[in-house]
Short mmCIF file of C-alpha atoms in Angstrom, two decimals:
data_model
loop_
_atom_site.label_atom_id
_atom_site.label_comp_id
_atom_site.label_asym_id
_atom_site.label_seq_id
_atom_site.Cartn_x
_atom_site.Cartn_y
_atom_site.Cartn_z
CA UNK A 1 128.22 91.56 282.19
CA UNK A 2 125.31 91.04 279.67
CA UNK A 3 128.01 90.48 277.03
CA UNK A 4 129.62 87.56 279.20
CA UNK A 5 125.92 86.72 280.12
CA UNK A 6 124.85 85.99 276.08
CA UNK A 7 128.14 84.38 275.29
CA UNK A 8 127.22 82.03 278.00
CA UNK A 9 123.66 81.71 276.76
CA UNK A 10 125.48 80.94 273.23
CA UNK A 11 127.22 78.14 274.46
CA UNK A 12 124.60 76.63 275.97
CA UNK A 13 122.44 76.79 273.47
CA UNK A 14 125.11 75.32 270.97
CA UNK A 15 125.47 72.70 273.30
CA UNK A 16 121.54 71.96 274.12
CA UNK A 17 121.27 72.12 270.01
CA UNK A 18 124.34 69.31 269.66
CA UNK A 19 122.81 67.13 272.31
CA UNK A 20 119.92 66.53 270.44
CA UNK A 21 121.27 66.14 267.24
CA UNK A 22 123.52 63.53 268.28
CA UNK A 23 120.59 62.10 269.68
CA UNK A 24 118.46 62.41 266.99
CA UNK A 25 121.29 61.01 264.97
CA UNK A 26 121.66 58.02 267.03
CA UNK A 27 117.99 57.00 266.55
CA UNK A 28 117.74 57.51 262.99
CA UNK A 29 120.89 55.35 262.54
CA UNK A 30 120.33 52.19 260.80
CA UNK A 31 120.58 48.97 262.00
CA UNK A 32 123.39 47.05 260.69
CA UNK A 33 123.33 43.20 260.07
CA UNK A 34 126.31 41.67 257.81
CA UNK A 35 125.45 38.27 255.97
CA UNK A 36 127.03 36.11 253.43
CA UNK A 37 127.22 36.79 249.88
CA UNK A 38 126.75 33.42 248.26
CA UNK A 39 123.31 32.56 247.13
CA UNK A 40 122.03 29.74 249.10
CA UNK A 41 123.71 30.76 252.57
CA UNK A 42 122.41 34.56 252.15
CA UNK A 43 119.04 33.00 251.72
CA UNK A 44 119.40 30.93 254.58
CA UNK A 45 120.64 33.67 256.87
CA UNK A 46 117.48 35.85 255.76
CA UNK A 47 115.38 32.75 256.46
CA UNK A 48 116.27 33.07 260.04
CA UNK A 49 115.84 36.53 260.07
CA UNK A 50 112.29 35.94 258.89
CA UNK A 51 112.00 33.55 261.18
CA UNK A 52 112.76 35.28 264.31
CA UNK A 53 110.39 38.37 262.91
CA UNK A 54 112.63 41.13 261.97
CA UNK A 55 111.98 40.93 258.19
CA UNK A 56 109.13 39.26 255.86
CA UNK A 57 110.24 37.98 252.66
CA UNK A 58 108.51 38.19 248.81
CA UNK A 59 105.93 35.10 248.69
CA UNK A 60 108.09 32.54 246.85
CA UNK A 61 111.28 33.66 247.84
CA UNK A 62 113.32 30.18 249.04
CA UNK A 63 116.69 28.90 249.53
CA UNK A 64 118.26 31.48 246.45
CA UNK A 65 116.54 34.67 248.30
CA UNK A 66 118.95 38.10 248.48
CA UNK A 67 118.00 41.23 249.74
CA UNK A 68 116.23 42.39 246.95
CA UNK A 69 113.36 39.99 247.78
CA UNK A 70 112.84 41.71 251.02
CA UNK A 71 108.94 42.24 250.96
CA UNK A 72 109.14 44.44 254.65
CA UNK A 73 111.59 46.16 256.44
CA UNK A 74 109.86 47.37 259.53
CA UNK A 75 113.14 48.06 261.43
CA UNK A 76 115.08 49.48 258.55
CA UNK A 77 117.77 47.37 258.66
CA UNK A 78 121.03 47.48 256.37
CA UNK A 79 122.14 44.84 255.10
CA UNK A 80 126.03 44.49 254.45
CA UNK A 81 126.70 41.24 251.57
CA UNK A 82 130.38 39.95 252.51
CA UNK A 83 131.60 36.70 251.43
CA UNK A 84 131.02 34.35 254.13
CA UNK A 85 135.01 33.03 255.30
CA UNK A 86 135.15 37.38 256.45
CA UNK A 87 132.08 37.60 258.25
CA UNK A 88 133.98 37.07 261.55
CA UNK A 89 136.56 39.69 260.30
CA UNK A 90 133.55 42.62 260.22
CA UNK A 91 131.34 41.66 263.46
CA UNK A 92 133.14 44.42 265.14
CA UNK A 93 131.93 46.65 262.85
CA UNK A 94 128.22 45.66 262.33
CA UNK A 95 125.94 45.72 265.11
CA UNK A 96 125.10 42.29 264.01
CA UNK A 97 126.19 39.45 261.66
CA UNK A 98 124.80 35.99 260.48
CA UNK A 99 127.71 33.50 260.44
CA UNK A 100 128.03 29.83 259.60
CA UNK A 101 129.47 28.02 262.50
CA UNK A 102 132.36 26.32 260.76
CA UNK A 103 133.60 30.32 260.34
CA UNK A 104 132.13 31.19 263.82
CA UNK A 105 134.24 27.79 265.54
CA UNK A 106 137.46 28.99 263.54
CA UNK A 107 136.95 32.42 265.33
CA UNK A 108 136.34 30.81 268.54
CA UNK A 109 132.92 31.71 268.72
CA UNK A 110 130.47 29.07 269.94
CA UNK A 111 127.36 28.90 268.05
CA UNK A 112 125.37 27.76 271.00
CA UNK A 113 126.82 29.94 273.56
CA UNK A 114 127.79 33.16 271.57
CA UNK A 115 124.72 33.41 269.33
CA UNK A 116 121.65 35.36 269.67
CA UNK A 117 119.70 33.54 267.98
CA UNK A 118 119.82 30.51 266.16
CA UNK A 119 118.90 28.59 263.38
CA UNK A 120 117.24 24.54 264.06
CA UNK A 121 119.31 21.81 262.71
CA UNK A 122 117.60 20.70 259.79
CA UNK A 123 119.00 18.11 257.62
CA UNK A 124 118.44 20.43 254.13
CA UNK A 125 121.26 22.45 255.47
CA UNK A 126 123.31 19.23 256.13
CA UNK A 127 126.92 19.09 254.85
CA UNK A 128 127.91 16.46 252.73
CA UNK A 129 130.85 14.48 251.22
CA UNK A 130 130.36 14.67 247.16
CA UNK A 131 132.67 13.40 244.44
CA UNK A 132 132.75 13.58 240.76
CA UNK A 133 129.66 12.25 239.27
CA UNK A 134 130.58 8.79 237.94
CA UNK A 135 132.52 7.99 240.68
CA UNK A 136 129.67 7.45 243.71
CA UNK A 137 130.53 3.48 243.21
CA UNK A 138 133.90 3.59 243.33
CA UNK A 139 135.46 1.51 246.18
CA UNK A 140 137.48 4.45 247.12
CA UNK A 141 134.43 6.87 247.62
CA UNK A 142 132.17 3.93 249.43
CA UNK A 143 135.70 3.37 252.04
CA UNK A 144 135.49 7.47 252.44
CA UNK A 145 131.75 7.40 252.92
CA UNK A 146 131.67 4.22 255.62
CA UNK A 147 134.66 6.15 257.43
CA UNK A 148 132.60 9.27 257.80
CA UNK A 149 129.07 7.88 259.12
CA UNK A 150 131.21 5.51 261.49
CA UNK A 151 129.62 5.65 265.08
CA UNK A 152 133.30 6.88 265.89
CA UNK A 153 132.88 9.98 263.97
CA UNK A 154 129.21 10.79 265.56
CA UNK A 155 130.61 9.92 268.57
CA UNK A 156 133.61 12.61 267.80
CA UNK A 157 131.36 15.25 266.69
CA UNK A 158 129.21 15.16 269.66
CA UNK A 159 131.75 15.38 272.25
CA UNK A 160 133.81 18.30 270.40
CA UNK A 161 131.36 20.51 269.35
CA UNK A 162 128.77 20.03 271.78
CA UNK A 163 125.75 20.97 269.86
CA UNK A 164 127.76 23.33 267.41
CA UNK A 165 127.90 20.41 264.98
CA UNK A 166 125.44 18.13 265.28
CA UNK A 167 125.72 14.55 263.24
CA UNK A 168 122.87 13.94 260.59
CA UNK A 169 123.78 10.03 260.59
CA UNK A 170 120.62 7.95 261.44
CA UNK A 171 122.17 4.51 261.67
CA UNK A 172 125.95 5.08 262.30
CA UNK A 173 128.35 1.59 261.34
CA UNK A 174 131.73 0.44 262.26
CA UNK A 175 133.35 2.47 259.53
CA UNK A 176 133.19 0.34 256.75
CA UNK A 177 131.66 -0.82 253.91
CA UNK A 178 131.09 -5.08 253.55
CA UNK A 179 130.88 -4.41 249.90
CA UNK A 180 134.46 -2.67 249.37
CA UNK A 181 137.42 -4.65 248.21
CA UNK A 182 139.62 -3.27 251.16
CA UNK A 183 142.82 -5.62 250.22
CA UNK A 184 142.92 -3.84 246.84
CA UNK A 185 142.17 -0.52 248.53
CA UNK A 186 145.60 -1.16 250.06
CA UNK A 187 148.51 1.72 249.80
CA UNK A 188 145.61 3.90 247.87
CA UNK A 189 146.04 7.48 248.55
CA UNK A 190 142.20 9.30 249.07
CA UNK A 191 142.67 13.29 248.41
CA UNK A 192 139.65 15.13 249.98
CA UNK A 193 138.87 19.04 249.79
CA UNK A 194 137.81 20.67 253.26
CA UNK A 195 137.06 23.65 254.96
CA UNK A 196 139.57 23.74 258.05
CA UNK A 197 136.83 23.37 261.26
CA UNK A 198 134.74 21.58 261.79
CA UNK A 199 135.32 19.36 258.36
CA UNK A 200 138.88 18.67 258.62
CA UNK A 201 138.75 17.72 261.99
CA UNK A 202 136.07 15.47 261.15
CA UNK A 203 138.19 13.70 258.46
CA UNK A 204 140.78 13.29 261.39
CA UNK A 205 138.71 10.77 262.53
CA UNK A 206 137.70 9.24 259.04
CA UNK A 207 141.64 9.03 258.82
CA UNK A 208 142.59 6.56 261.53
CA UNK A 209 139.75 4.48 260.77
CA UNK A 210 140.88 3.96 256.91
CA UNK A 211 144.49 4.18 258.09
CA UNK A 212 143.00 0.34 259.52
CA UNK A 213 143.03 -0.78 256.43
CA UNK A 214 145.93 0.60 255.34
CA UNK A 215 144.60 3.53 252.99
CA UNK A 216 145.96 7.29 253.15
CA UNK A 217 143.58 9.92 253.61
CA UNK A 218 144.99 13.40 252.40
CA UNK A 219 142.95 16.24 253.50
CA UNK A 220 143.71 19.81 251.50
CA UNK A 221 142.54 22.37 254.03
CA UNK A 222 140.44 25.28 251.68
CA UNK A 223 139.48 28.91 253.33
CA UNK A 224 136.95 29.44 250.08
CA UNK A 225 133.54 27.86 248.78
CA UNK A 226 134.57 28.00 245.56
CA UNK A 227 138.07 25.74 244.92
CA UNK A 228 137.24 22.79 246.61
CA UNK A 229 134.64 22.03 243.95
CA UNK A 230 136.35 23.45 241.30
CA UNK A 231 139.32 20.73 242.20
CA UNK A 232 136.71 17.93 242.00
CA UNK A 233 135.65 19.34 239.17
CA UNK A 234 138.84 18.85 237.41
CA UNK A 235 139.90 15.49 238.85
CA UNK A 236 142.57 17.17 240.79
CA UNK A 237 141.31 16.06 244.20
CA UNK A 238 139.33 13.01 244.56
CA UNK A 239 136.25 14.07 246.93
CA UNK A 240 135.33 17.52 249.10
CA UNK A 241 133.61 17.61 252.35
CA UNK A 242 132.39 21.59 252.95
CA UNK A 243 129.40 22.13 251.49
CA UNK A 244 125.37 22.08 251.98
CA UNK A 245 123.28 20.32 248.95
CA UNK A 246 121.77 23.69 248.31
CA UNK A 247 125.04 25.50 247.69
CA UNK A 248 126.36 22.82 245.53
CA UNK A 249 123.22 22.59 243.70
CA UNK A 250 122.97 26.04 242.69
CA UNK A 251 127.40 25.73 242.17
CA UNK A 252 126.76 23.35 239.38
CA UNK A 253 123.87 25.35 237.67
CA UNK A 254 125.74 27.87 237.97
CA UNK A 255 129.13 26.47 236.70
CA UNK A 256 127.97 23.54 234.30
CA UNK A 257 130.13 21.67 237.19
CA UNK A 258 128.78 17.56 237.61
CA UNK A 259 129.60 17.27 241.22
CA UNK A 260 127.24 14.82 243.29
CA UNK A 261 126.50 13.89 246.95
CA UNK A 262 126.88 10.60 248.49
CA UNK A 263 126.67 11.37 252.18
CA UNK A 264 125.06 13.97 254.60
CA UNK A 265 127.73 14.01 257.95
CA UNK A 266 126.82 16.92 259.52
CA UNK A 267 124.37 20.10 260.13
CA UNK A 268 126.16 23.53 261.70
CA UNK A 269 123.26 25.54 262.85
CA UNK A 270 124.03 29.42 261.59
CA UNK A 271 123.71 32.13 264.13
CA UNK A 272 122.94 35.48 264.56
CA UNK A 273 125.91 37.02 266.85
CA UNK A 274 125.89 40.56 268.23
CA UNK A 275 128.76 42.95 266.91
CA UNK A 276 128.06 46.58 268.32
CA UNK A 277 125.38 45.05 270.06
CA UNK A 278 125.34 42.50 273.13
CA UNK A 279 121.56 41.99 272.82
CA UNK A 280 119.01 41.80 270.55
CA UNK A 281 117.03 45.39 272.00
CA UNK A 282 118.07 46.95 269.06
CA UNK A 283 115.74 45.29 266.70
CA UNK A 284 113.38 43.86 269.22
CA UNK A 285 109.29 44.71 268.58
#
């Protein structure tokens, strides 16, 4: 009886002793937030960590910060660098991830709805049309540019992406450009570089308007931040349409790349979206 008595002591003390490990365990797990790899949209998703209070960045530390210029830490989070297209891909198994919205619309996740928290819609984060430098004059490139701040393209993005995508053009026109030769534009063939959503869907649009005038747009659909300028780069494709002014900046320091802007469409506010978690209790003060 005493035997049966401290085997059943044993148990339970096994058992009390594995409860509160696992809880202990569970507390002093970290918290895990995924963002992208690339310079300029790491630092932005940090930014809006900073901004929402959850970290504090080294004084100084701007639109090329990484985690190594984390000044405080006060919820010991860990930070997981994946290249921004497969941020989607790992939400499951992060309790939270910083996505751009273009990869958050593609996964059917709505920046407004789905996020947690989310970043304003300023213009510096704007994503622009850019083209080989030498060739921001070019009748071609001033026929893309008119197409794309047409009021039927701001029109376009407002009604898909309600708030998602929001259109950066003060003053849109009627899509195009008093100054363009259009007769000699004629049976011209414009190649553009673009991320799938919401950029190639935007060029839809661009499309039917230059299709007025009888000039071919031909979009080339790109899953990577890295081709589409390369293809500029090389004269390959004629223009690209993914990009914010920061990224391509620090592309062409980084590449010796001459690749300029000539238009600022759009701005797709990045979000914080819950993975593991459905709230934001976990790293709440």
């Amino acid at each position: 009886m005493k035997k049966s008595l401290r085997k059943i002591l044993a148990v339970l003390t096994v058992a009390v002793f594995a409860v509160l490990a696992a809880g202990c365990s569970s507390k002093s797990k970290a918290i895990t937030i995924a963002v992208p790899n690339d310079t300029t949209n790491e630092a932005r998703a940090l930014l809006l960590l900073q901004e929402k209070g959850y970290i504090t960045l080294k004084d100084g530390a701007g639109i090329t910060a990484t985690v190594k210029d984390i000044k405080e830490n006060p919820h010991g989070i860990e930070f997981k660098e994946v290249e921004a297209a497969q941020l989607p891909n790992v939400l499951k198994d992060v309790d939270y991830a910083v996505i751009n919205s273009n990869y958050a619309i593609s996964a059917d996740l709505n920046p407004v709805k789905d996020s947690l928290a989310i970043e304003g819609s300023s213009s510096a984060y704007g994503n622009i049309l850019t083209v080989k430098e030498g060739n921001e004059s070019t009748d071609w490139a001033k026929a893309l540019k008119a197409a794309l701040e047409s009021q039927k393209v701001a029109d376009y993005i407002k009604e898909k992406y309600d708030g998602a995508v929001v259109s950066t053009v003060d003053n849109p026109g009627d899509g195009f450009d008093t100054s363009v030769d259009y007769a000699k534009l004629s049976g011209t063939t414009i190649t553009v570089a673009a991320s799938p959503t919401p950029h190639a869907e935007i060029l839809a649009v661009a499309k039917e308007i230059l299709a007025e005038k009888n000039i071919k747009l031909d979009v080339k659909e790109f899953t990577d931040y890295v081709q589409p300028n390369n293809v500029v780069e090389s004269g390959e494709i004629n223009a690209n349409y993914f990009q914010h002014l920061p990224y391509l900046e620090d592309f062409n320091k980084e590449n010796n790349t001459h690749i300029v802007s000539i238009s600022t469409v759009h701005v797709e506010p990045m979000g914080l979206y819950g993975g593991k978690q459905t709230s934001l209790d976990a790293i709440s003060k």
